CSV table of C-alpha atoms in Angstrom, one decimal:
chain,number,residue,atom,x,y,z
A,1256,MET,CA,23.8,98.4,90.1
A,1257,GLU,CA,21.2,98.1,92.8
A,1258,ASP,CA,22.6,95.0,94.4
A,1259,PHE,CA,26.3,96.2,94.5
A,1260,ALA,CA,26.5,96.3,98.3
A,1261,GLN,CA,25.4,92.6,98.4
A,1262,TYR,CA,28.8,91.6,96.9
A,1263,ASP,CA,32.2,91.5,98.5
A,1264,ALA,CA,35.4,91.8,96.4
A,1265,VAL,CA,35.6,88.1,95.8
A,1266,GLY,CA,32.0,88.2,94.5
A,1267,LEU,CA,32.5,91.2,92.3
A,1268,ALA,CA,35.6,89.5,90.7
A,1269,GLU,CA,33.5,86.5,90.0
A,1270,LEU,CA,30.8,88.6,88.2
A,1271,ILE,CA,33.6,90.1,86.1
A,1272,ARG,CA,35.0,86.7,85.2
A,1273,ARG,CA,31.5,85.6,84.2
A,1274,LYS,CA,31.1,88.8,82.1
A,1275,GLU,CA,27.9,89.7,84.0
A,1276,VAL,CA,29.4,93.2,84.7
A,1277,THR,CA,32.4,95.1,83.3
A,1278,PRO,CA,35.2,96.7,85.3
A,1279,LEU,CA,34.1,100.1,83.9
A,1280,GLU,CA,30.6,99.6,85.2
A,1281,LEU,CA,31.9,98.8,88.6
A,1282,VAL,CA,34.3,101.8,88.6
A,1283,ASP,CA,31.4,104.1,87.6
A,1284,GLU,CA,29.3,102.6,90.3
A,1285,VAL,CA,31.9,103.3,93.0
A,1286,ILE,CA,32.4,106.9,91.7
A,1287,ASP,CA,28.6,107.4,92.0
A,1288,ARG,CA,28.7,106.0,95.5
A,1289,ILE,CA,31.6,108.3,96.5
A,1290,GLU,CA,29.8,111.3,95.2
A,1291,ARG,CA,26.6,110.4,97.1
A,1292,VAL,CA,28.1,109.9,100.6
A,1293,ASN,CA,31.4,111.8,100.6
A,1294,PRO,CA,29.8,115.2,101.1
A,1295,THR,CA,28.5,113.8,104.4
A,1296,LEU,CA,31.3,111.5,105.5
A,1297,ASN,CA,34.4,113.0,103.9
A,1298,GLY,CA,36.2,109.7,103.7
A,1299,VAL,CA,37.8,110.4,100.2
A,1300,THR,CA,40.2,113.2,99.8
A,1301,ILE,CA,42.1,112.5,96.5
A,1302,LYS,CA,40.1,111.4,93.5
A,1303,MET,CA,41.6,109.3,90.7
A,1304,TYR,CA,38.4,108.9,88.6
A,1305,ASP,CA,39.9,109.4,85.1
A,1306,HIS,CA,42.8,107.2,85.8
A,1307,ALA,CA,40.5,104.5,87.2
A,1308,ARG,CA,38.2,104.6,84.1
A,1309,GLU,CA,41.2,104.4,81.8
A,1310,LEU,CA,42.5,101.3,83.7
A,1311,ALA,CA,39.0,99.7,83.7
A,1312,GLN,CA,38.8,100.0,79.9
A,1313,GLY,CA,42.3,98.4,79.4
A,1314,ASP,CA,43.8,95.0,80.1
A,1315,ILE,CA,42.9,94.3,83.7
A,1316,GLY,CA,45.1,91.2,83.8
A,1317,ASN,CA,44.2,87.9,85.4
A,1318,GLY,CA,44.7,88.6,89.1
A,1319,PRO,CA,42.4,87.0,91.6
A,1320,LEU,CA,40.5,90.3,92.1
A,1321,ALA,CA,40.9,91.6,88.5
A,1322,GLY,CA,38.8,94.7,87.9
A,1323,VAL,CA,37.5,95.2,91.5
A,1324,PRO,CA,37.4,98.9,92.5
A,1325,PHE,CA,39.6,99.8,95.5
A,1326,LEU,CA,40.5,102.7,97.7
A,1327,LEU,CA,44.1,103.5,98.9
A,1328,LYS,CA,45.0,105.2,102.2
A,1329,ASP,CA,47.0,108.3,101.6
A,1330,PHE,CA,49.9,107.1,103.7
A,1331,LEU,CA,53.0,104.9,103.1
A,1332,ALA,CA,51.6,103.3,100.0
A,1333,GLU,CA,52.9,105.5,97.2
A,1334,TYR,CA,51.2,105.4,93.8
A,1335,ALA,CA,53.3,106.8,91.0
A,1336,GLY,CA,51.8,110.0,89.5
A,1337,VAL,CA,49.2,110.5,92.2
A,1338,GLU,CA,49.4,113.1,95.0
A,1339,TYR,CA,50.6,112.0,98.4
A,1340,SER,CA,49.9,114.3,101.2
A,1341,ALA,CA,49.4,112.2,104.4
A,1342,SER,CA,46.9,114.9,105.3
A,1343,SER,CA,49.7,117.4,105.9
A,1344,ARG,CA,50.1,120.9,104.6
A,1345,PHE,CA,53.8,120.2,104.4
A,1346,LEU,CA,53.4,117.5,101.8
A,1347,GLN,CA,50.4,119.0,100.0
A,1348,GLY,CA,51.0,118.8,96.2
A,1349,PHE,CA,53.8,116.2,96.5
A,1350,VAL,CA,53.6,113.6,93.7
A,1351,PRO,CA,55.8,110.5,93.9
A,1352,ASP,CA,57.3,109.0,90.7
A,1353,ARG,CA,57.3,105.4,92.1
A,1354,ASP,CA,55.1,102.7,93.4
A,1355,THR,CA,55.8,101.0,96.7
A,1356,GLU,CA,55.9,97.2,96.6
A,1357,LEU,CA,52.5,96.9,98.3
A,1358,VAL,CA,50.9,99.0,95.6
A,1359,LYS,CA,52.6,96.9,92.9
A,1360,ARG,CA,51.0,93.8,94.5
A,1361,PHE,CA,47.6,95.5,94.7
A,1362,LYS,CA,47.9,96.2,91.0
A,1363,ALA,CA,49.1,92.7,90.2
A,1364,GLY,CA,46.1,91.3,92.2
A,1365,GLY,CA,43.8,93.2,89.9
A,1366,PHE,CA,42.6,96.1,92.0
A,1367,ILE,CA,41.7,99.4,90.2
A,1368,THR,CA,42.3,102.3,92.6
A,1369,VAL,CA,39.6,104.9,92.3
A,1370,ALA,CA,40.5,107.3,95.1
A,1371,LYS,CA,42.6,107.9,98.2
A,1372,THR,CA,41.2,108.0,101.7
A,1373,ASN,CA,41.4,110.5,104.6
A,1374,LEU,CA,43.6,110.0,107.7
A,1375,PRO,CA,44.9,112.2,110.6
A,1376,GLU,CA,48.1,114.0,109.8
A,1377,PHE,CA,50.9,111.4,109.2
A,1378,ALA,CA,48.5,108.7,110.4
A,1379,ILE,CA,49.0,109.6,114.1
A,1380,GLY,CA,45.9,109.3,116.2
A,1381,ALA,CA,42.8,107.3,117.0
A,1382,THR,CA,40.5,109.7,115.2
A,1383,THR,CA,40.4,111.1,111.7
A,1384,GLU,CA,40.2,114.9,112.1
A,1385,PRO,CA,43.0,116.5,110.1
A,1386,ARG,CA,43.1,120.2,109.7
A,1387,LEU,CA,44.1,120.0,106.0
A,1388,THR,CA,41.2,117.8,104.7
A,1389,GLY,CA,38.7,118.0,107.6
A,1390,ALA,CA,37.1,115.4,109.7
A,1391,THR,CA,35.7,112.1,108.5
A,1392,HIS,CA,32.4,111.2,110.0
A,1393,ASN,CA,31.1,107.8,111.2
A,1394,PRO,CA,28.3,106.5,109.0
A,1395,TRP,CA,26.5,105.0,112.0
A,1396,ASP,CA,26.3,108.5,113.6
A,1397,THR,CA,27.9,111.4,111.8
A,1398,SER,CA,28.5,113.3,115.1
A,1399,ARG,CA,31.0,110.5,116.1
A,1400,THR,CA,34.5,109.5,115.1
A,1401,PRO,CA,35.1,106.7,112.6
A,1402,GLY,CA,38.3,106.0,114.5
A,1403,GLY,CA,41.8,106.3,113.1
A,1404,SER,CA,44.1,106.4,111.5
A,1405,SER,CA,42.4,104.6,108.6
A,1406,GLY,CA,39.2,106.3,109.3
A,1407,GLY,CA,38.4,107.3,105.7
A,1408,ALA,CA,38.8,103.7,104.7
A,1409,GLY,CA,36.5,102.5,107.5
A,1410,ALA,CA,33.8,105.0,106.7
A,1411,MET,CA,33.9,104.1,103.0
A,1412,VAL,CA,33.7,100.4,103.5
A,1413,ALA,CA,31.0,100.6,106.2
A,1414,SER,CA,28.8,102.8,104.0
A,1415,GLY,CA,29.0,100.5,101.1
A,1416,VAL,CA,31.1,102.6,98.7
A,1417,VAL,CA,33.6,99.7,98.2
A,1418,PRO,CA,33.9,96.3,99.7
A,1419,VAL,CA,37.6,96.7,100.5
A,1420,ALA,CA,40.0,99.6,101.2
A,1421,HIS,CA,43.7,99.8,102.2
A,1422,GLY,CA,44.8,100.7,105.7
A,1423,ASN,CA,47.9,100.5,107.8
A,1424,ASP,CA,48.4,100.0,111.5
A,1425,ALA,CA,51.1,101.1,114.0
A,1426,GLY,CA,49.0,100.9,117.2
A,1427,GLY,CA,45.5,99.9,116.0
A,1428,SER,CA,45.0,102.1,112.9
A,1429,ILE,CA,43.3,99.3,110.9
A,1430,ARG,CA,41.5,97.7,113.8
A,1431,ILE,CA,40.3,100.9,115.6
A,1432,PRO,CA,38.3,102.2,112.6
A,1433,ALA,CA,37.1,98.6,111.8
A,1434,ALA,CA,35.6,98.5,115.3
A,1435,ALA,CA,34.2,102.1,115.2
A,1436,CYS,CA,32.6,101.6,111.7
A,1437,GLY,CA,31.5,97.9,112.0
A,1438,THR,CA,33.9,96.3,109.5
A,1439,VAL,CA,36.6,93.6,109.5
A,1440,GLY,CA,40.1,94.7,110.2
A,1441,LEU,CA,43.2,92.5,110.3
A,1442,LYS,CA,46.7,93.6,111.3
A,1443,PRO,CA,48.9,90.8,110.0
A,1444,THR,CA,52.0,89.5,111.5
A,1445,ARG,CA,55.1,91.8,111.4
A,1446,GLY,CA,56.7,91.3,108.1
A,1447,ARG,CA,53.8,89.5,106.4
A,1448,ASN,CA,53.1,92.4,104.0
A,1449,PRO,CA,55.9,94.5,102.5
A,1450,LEU,CA,56.8,98.1,103.5
A,1451,GLY,CA,59.6,98.5,101.0
A,1452,PRO,CA,61.5,99.2,99.0
A,1453,TYR,CA,61.6,102.8,100.0
A,1454,PHE,CA,60.8,102.4,103.7
A,1455,GLY,CA,62.5,100.2,106.3
A,1456,GLU,CA,60.8,98.8,109.4
A,1457,VAL,CA,58.8,102.1,109.9
A,1458,PHE,CA,58.2,103.2,113.6
A,1459,SER,CA,60.5,100.5,115.0
A,1460,GLY,CA,58.6,97.6,113.3
A,1461,PHE,CA,55.2,98.6,114.7
A,1462,VAL,CA,53.6,99.2,111.3
A,1463,ALA,CA,51.7,96.5,109.4
A,1464,GLU,CA,49.9,97.0,106.1
A,1465,HIS,CA,46.6,95.4,105.1
A,1466,VAL,CA,42.9,96.3,104.4
A,1467,LEU,CA,39.5,96.9,105.9
A,1468,THR,CA,36.7,94.7,104.5
A,1469,ARG,CA,33.0,93.7,105.0
A,1470,THR,CA,33.7,90.0,104.9
A,1471,VAL,CA,36.3,87.6,106.3
A,1472,ARG,CA,36.9,86.0,103.0
A,1473,ASP,CA,37.9,89.3,101.4
A,1474,THR,CA,40.4,89.9,104.2
A,1475,ALA,CA,41.9,86.5,103.5
A,1476,ALA,CA,41.8,86.9,99.7
A,1477,VAL,CA,43.7,90.1,99.8
A,1478,LEU,CA,46.3,88.6,102.1
A,1479,ASP,CA,46.9,85.9,99.4
A,1480,ILE,CA,47.7,88.7,97.0
A,1481,THR,CA,50.0,90.8,99.2
A,1482,ALA,CA,51.7,88.4,101.6
A,1483,GLY,CA,55.4,87.6,101.3
A,1484,PRO,CA,58.7,89.3,102.1
A,1485,ASP,CA,60.2,92.0,100.0
A,1486,VAL,CA,63.8,91.7,98.9
A,1487,GLY,CA,66.1,92.4,101.9
A,1488,ASP,CA,63.4,92.4,104.6
A,1489,TRP,CA,64.8,92.2,108.1
A,1490,TYR,CA,61.6,90.7,109.5
A,1491,PRO,CA,60.0,88.2,107.1
A,1492,ALA,CA,57.0,86.5,108.7
A,1493,PRO,CA,57.0,82.7,109.0
A,1494,PRO,CA,55.9,81.4,105.6
A,1495,GLN,CA,52.3,80.2,105.0
A,1496,SER,CA,51.9,77.0,103.1
A,1497,THR,CA,48.2,77.2,102.3
A,1498,SER,CA,45.8,79.8,100.9
A,1499,TYR,CA,44.5,82.2,103.4
A,1500,LEU,CA,41.2,82.2,101.5
A,1501,GLU,CA,41.0,78.4,102.0
A,1502,GLU,CA,41.8,78.9,105.7
A,1503,ALA,CA,38.9,81.3,106.1
A,1504,GLY,CA,36.5,78.6,105.1
A,1505,THR,CA,38.1,75.8,107.2
A,1506,PRO,CA,36.6,74.9,110.6
A,1507,PRO,CA,39.0,76.0,113.3
A,1508,GLY,CA,38.8,72.9,115.5
A,1509,ARG,CA,38.7,73.2,119.2
A,1510,LEU,CA,40.7,76.2,120.3
A,1511,ARG,CA,42.0,77.4,123.6
A,1512,ILE,CA,40.6,80.9,124.0
A,1513,ALA,CA,41.4,83.3,126.8
A,1514,PHE,CA,39.3,86.4,127.3
A,1515,SER,CA,39.5,89.6,129.3
A,1516,ALA,CA,37.3,92.7,129.5
A,1517,GLU,CA,39.9,94.6,131.6
A,1518,SER,CA,42.1,97.3,130.1
A,1519,PRO,CA,45.8,96.4,129.9
A,1520,THR,CA,46.6,100.1,130.6
A,1521,GLY,CA,44.5,100.3,133.7
A,1522,THR,CA,41.8,102.5,132.2
A,1523,GLU,CA,38.1,101.9,132.6
A,1524,VAL,CA,36.3,99.8,130.0
A,1525,HIS,CA,32.8,100.9,129.0
A,1526,PRO,CA,30.1,98.4,130.0
A,1527,ASP,CA,29.0,98.1,126.4
A,1528,CYS,CA,32.4,96.8,125.4
A,1529,ALA,CA,32.9,94.6,128.4
A,1530,ASN,CA,29.5,93.0,128.1
A,1531,ALA,CA,30.0,92.4,124.4
A,1532,VAL,CA,33.2,90.5,125.1
A,1533,ARG,CA,31.6,88.3,127.7
A,1534,ASP,CA,28.8,87.6,125.2
A,1535,ILE,CA,31.2,86.5,122.5
A,1536,ALA,CA,33.3,84.5,124.9
A,1537,ALA,CA,30.0,82.6,125.7
A,1538,LEU,CA,29.4,82.1,122.0
A,1539,CYS,CA,32.9,80.7,121.5
A,1540,GLU,CA,32.2,78.2,124.3
A,1541,GLU,CA,28.9,77.3,122.6
A,1542,LEU,CA,30.9,76.6,119.4
A,1543,GLY,CA,33.0,74.1,121.3
A,1544,HIS,CA,36.1,76.0,122.2
A,1545,ASP,CA,37.8,75.9,125.6
A,1546,VAL,CA,37.3,79.3,127.1
A,1547,GLU,CA,38.7,80.9,130.3
A,1548,GLU,CA,39.0,84.4,131.6
A,1549,ARG,CA,42.7,85.2,131.7
A,1550,SER,CA,45.3,87.8,130.5
A,1551,PRO,CA,49.0,87.7,129.9
A,1552,ASP,CA,50.9,88.2,133.2
A,1553,HIS,CA,53.0,91.2,132.2
A,1554,ASP,CA,53.2,94.9,132.9
A,1555,THR,CA,51.3,96.0,129.8
A,1556,HIS,CA,50.9,99.5,131.1
A,1557,GLY,CA,54.7,99.8,131.1
A,1558,LEU,CA,54.7,98.4,127.6
A,1559,TRP,CA,52.4,101.2,126.6
A,1560,LEU,CA,54.6,103.8,128.0
A,1561,ASP,CA,57.6,102.5,126.1
A,1562,TRP,CA,55.6,102.1,122.9
A,1563,THR,CA,54.3,105.7,123.2
A,1564,THR,CA,57.8,107.1,123.6
A,1565,MET,CA,59.1,105.1,120.7
A,1566,MET,CA,56.2,106.4,118.6
A,1567,SER,CA,57.2,110.0,119.4
A,1568,ALA,CA,60.7,109.2,118.2
A,1569,GLY,CA,59.2,107.6,115.1
A,1570,VAL,CA,57.2,110.8,114.3
A,1571,ALA,CA,60.3,112.9,114.6
A,1572,TRP,CA,62.2,110.5,112.3
A,1573,GLY,CA,59.3,110.6,109.8
A,1574,VAL,CA,59.0,114.4,109.6
A,1575,HIS,CA,62.8,114.9,109.4
A,1576,GLY,CA,62.9,112.2,106.7
A,1577,TRP,CA,60.3,114.1,104.6
A,1578,GLU,CA,62.3,117.3,105.1
A,1579,GLU,CA,65.3,115.6,103.6
A,1580,ARG,CA,63.3,114.1,100.7
A,1581,ILE,CA,61.6,117.4,99.8
A,1582,GLY,CA,64.7,119.4,100.4
A,1583,ARG,CA,63.6,122.0,102.9
A,1584,LYS,CA,62.6,122.4,106.6
A,1585,VAL,CA,59.0,122.5,107.9
A,1586,GLU,CA,57.8,126.0,108.2
A,1587,PRO,CA,55.5,127.3,111.0
A,1588,GLY,CA,51.9,126.2,110.4
A,1589,GLU,CA,52.8,123.4,107.9
A,1590,ILE,CA,52.4,120.7,110.5
A,1591,GLU,CA,49.7,120.5,113.2
A,1592,PRO,CA,50.4,121.3,116.8
A,1593,PHE,CA,50.1,117.7,117.9
A,1594,ILE,CA,52.7,116.5,115.3
A,1595,ALA,CA,55.0,119.4,116.2
A,1596,ALA,CA,54.8,118.5,119.9
A,1597,LEU,CA,55.6,114.9,119.2
A,1598,VAL,CA,58.5,115.9,117.0
A,1599,GLU,CA,59.9,117.9,119.9
A,1600,ARG,CA,59.4,115.0,122.3
A,1601,GLY,CA,60.9,112.6,119.8
A,1602,ASP,CA,64.0,114.7,119.2
A,1603,ALA,CA,64.7,114.6,122.9
A,1604,VAL,CA,64.8,110.8,123.0
A,1605,GLY,CA,68.6,110.0,122.9
A,1606,ALA,CA,70.0,106.9,121.3
A,1607,PRO,CA,70.7,105.1,124.6
A,1608,ALA,CA,67.2,105.8,125.9
A,1609,TYR,CA,65.7,104.6,122.5
A,1610,LEU,CA,67.6,101.3,122.8
A,1611,ALA,CA,66.5,100.9,126.4
A,1612,HIS,CA,62.8,101.3,125.4
A,1613,LEU,CA,63.3,98.9,122.5
A,1614,GLU,CA,64.9,96.3,124.7
A,1615,ARG,CA,62.0,96.5,127.2
A,1616,LEU,CA,59.5,96.1,124.4
A,1617,GLN,CA,61.3,93.1,123.1
A,1618,LEU,CA,61.5,91.5,126.5
A,1619,GLY,CA,57.8,92.2,127.0
A,1620,ALA,CA,57.0,90.6,123.7
A,1621,ARG,CA,58.8,87.4,124.8
A,1622,GLU,CA,56.8,87.4,128.1
A,1623,ILE,CA,53.5,87.8,126.2
A,1624,GLY,CA,54.6,85.1,123.8
A,1625,LYS,CA,54.7,82.6,126.6
A,1626,PHE,CA,51.0,83.2,127.2
A,1627,PHE,CA,50.4,81.9,123.7
A,1628,THR,CA,52.1,78.6,124.4
A,1629,GLU,CA,49.0,77.8,126.5
A,1630,HIS,CA,46.4,79.7,124.5
A,1631,ASP,CA,45.6,79.9,120.8
A,1632,VAL,CA,43.7,83.2,120.9
A,1633,TRP,CA,43.3,86.1,123.3
A,1634,LEU,CA,39.8,87.7,123.1
A,1635,THR,CA,39.2,91.3,124.2
A,1636,PRO,CA,37.2,94.4,123.2
A,1637,THR,CA,38.9,96.2,120.3
A,1638,LEU,CA,38.1,99.6,122.0
A,1639,GLY,CA,37.5,100.6,125.5
A,1640,GLU,CA,34.6,102.8,124.6
A,1641,PRO,CA,32.0,103.0,121.8
A,1642,PRO,CA,32.8,105.5,119.0
A,1643,LEU,CA,33.3,108.9,120.7
A,1644,PRO,CA,31.9,112.3,119.6
A,1645,LEU,CA,34.2,114.1,117.2
A,1646,GLY,CA,36.5,116.7,118.9
A,1647,ILE,CA,37.3,114.7,122.0
A,1648,LEU,CA,40.5,113.1,120.6
A,1649,THR,CA,42.0,116.3,119.1
A,1650,TYR,CA,44.8,118.5,120.3
A,1651,ASP,CA,45.6,122.2,120.4
A,1652,SER,CA,48.3,122.7,123.0
A,1653,GLY,CA,49.9,121.4,126.2
A,1654,ASP,CA,51.4,118.0,126.9
A,1655,PRO,CA,50.9,115.8,123.9
A,1656,PHE,CA,51.1,112.7,126.2
A,1657,GLU,CA,47.8,113.8,127.8
A,1658,LEU,CA,46.1,113.3,124.5
A,1659,ARG,CA,47.9,110.0,124.1
A,1660,ARG,CA,46.6,108.9,127.5
A,1661,ARG,CA,43.0,109.9,126.5
A,1662,GLN,CA,43.5,107.9,123.3
A,1663,ALA,CA,44.6,105.0,125.5
A,1664,THR,CA,41.3,105.0,127.3
A,1665,PHE,CA,39.5,104.8,123.9
A,1666,SER,CA,41.9,102.2,122.5
A,1667,PRO,CA,43.8,100.4,125.3
A,1668,PHE,CA,44.0,96.9,123.7
A,1669,THR,CA,45.3,97.2,120.1
A,1670,TYR,CA,48.9,98.5,120.6
A,1671,ILE,CA,50.0,95.1,122.1
A,1672,ALA,CA,49.9,93.4,118.7
A,1673,ASN,CA,52.1,96.1,117.2
A,1674,VAL,CA,54.7,95.7,120.0
A,1675,THR,CA,54.8,91.9,119.8
A,1676,GLY,CA,54.3,91.7,116.0
A,1677,GLN,CA,51.4,89.2,116.4
A,1678,PRO,CA,48.4,89.2,114.1
A,1679,GLY,CA,45.2,90.8,115.5
A,1680,ILE,CA,41.7,91.1,114.0
A,1681,SER,CA,38.7,93.2,114.9
A,1682,LEU,CA,35.3,91.7,114.0
A,1683,PRO,CA,31.9,93.5,114.0
A,1684,LEU,CA,30.2,91.1,116.3
A,1685,ALA,CA,28.2,93.5,118.5
A,1686,TRP,CA,26.1,96.7,118.5
A,1687,ASN,CA,25.0,98.6,121.5
A,1688,GLY,CA,21.7,100.2,122.4
A,1689,ASP,CA,22.5,103.3,120.4
A,1690,ASP,CA,23.1,101.1,117.3
A,1691,LEU,CA,26.8,101.8,117.4
A,1692,PRO,CA,29.2,99.0,116.4
A,1693,ILE,CA,31.3,97.3,119.1
A,1694,GLY,CA,34.3,95.6,117.7
A,1695,ILE,CA,35.7,92.4,119.2
A,1696,HIS,CA,39.4,91.8,119.0
A,1697,PHE,CA,41.2,88.5,118.6
A,1698,LEU,CA,45.0,88.3,119.1
A,1699,GLY,CA,46.7,85.2,117.6
A,1700,ARG,CA,50.1,83.5,117.9
A,1701,TYR,CA,53.0,85.1,116.0
A,1702,GLY,CA,52.7,84.1,112.3
A,1703,ASP,CA,49.4,82.4,112.8
A,1704,GLU,CA,46.8,84.4,110.8
A,1705,ALA,CA,45.4,81.1,109.7
A,1706,THR,CA,43.8,80.3,113.1
A,1707,LEU,CA,42.4,83.8,113.3
A,1708,LEU,CA,40.9,83.5,109.9
A,1709,ARG,CA,39.4,80.1,110.6
A,1710,LEU,CA,37.8,81.4,113.9
A,1711,SER,CA,36.7,84.6,112.2
A,1712,GLY,CA,34.9,82.6,109.5
A,1713,GLN,CA,33.2,80.5,112.0
A,1714,LEU,CA,32.0,83.5,114.0
A,1715,GLU,CA,30.9,85.3,110.9
A,1716,GLU,CA,28.6,82.4,110.1
A,1717,ALA,CA,27.4,82.1,113.7
A,1718,ARG,CA,26.8,85.9,114.2
A,1719,PRO,CA,26.4,87.3,110.7
A,1720,TRP,CA,26.8,91.0,110.1
A,1721,LYS,CA,26.8,91.4,106.3
A,1722,ASP,CA,23.3,92.8,106.0
A,1723,ARG,CA,23.7,95.5,108.7
A,1724,ARG,CA,23.7,98.9,107.1
A,1725,PRO,CA,24.5,102.3,108.7
A,1726,PRO,CA,22.1,105.2,108.4
A,1727,VAL,CA,24.5,106.9,105.9
A,1728,SER,CA,24.9,104.2,103.2
A,1729,ALA,CA,25.7,104.6,99.5
């Protein structure tokens, strides 16, 4: 199918409904595309080809995206009968016997999962360079990182293997690879998509599930399929009364947009990223929005310190939880040094200290929330730097927080949305002189994905990116 890359998921679903192509033909096309680029990019680690072909020849149902091929990140979203490793030697060979609720919704929406994508071990990190499965490479420059933790998904979507792939995000893990690879990446509002029924809030409520796509309407269409609380959720998001897909095609009206090119953690922002934000701020003004340079008046660096400590506690909880589920302790060499160091740090966080960090984060979220009573959207770079060379964001020994600080220079903006629970989206609106994508980040009010999708649709039309193709393309 020579023109496969011209279609997004919504477009492919329409071809299937019109019987211009069969689901099996699309699955075979995606398999061919994986086999063409994966030896170079290493974005896919677990192949489900026979299973996908079997599904494609059966009853695909009548979901909105029925028959569309899909890739699943090998983390949190458990798919019954398919290996789940989270890129860890400790979990290698583990096969769950259950689907998580999100996977059930992907299936009900019509997706046919063809393979699972690469990630750093236990999805911790801003690059995708696990020791078990090897580094994923950026299709725009294979010497550079695709970001993380959903780096395999970002590389596969950007290279045209699939139009949409699953990701999850505890500090930027959808939006960082979206920015590094030149795709669309939305982190929805806390509680918008389900994490259950086998996981609770995951990392203190920081985690959100969604997808990386090439078009805004695909991001919206998938949210129509997945959004809604699971039974017993502590944090259901405010309900949405209209279709997200409809919202993506609706003019946003005149918005109050604040912008900043300064890092909230005090790190230096690369001129390519800062200049891109100023350019898009000017574009927003040309489109009729009220734009001013301003940031929330809060100690966001202190927020980052609390978030980082809580993430260490979350890693310790996660590893110990898997020890309990599998029925044995981690042995030396079964987890990477960075994860082992974070487990040690996390184990040292006592209950009173944990609650103190949580309280400060919640108070900080309230202060940042006040900023959004005066503004509809906050515009920043997604990343503080263009995609870095592979090897810079990896760890061998020493203080694990030193690597976290280096990661904060690369990605100083995205964690705020995970702390506050607000929706944030990265759009591929700029490229630098080296033809590397520069993602632009938009943070919206709590529960208000609709405004972000309307604005994103407007910007996609004003500054289209659909026809940009990286050097490594399927």
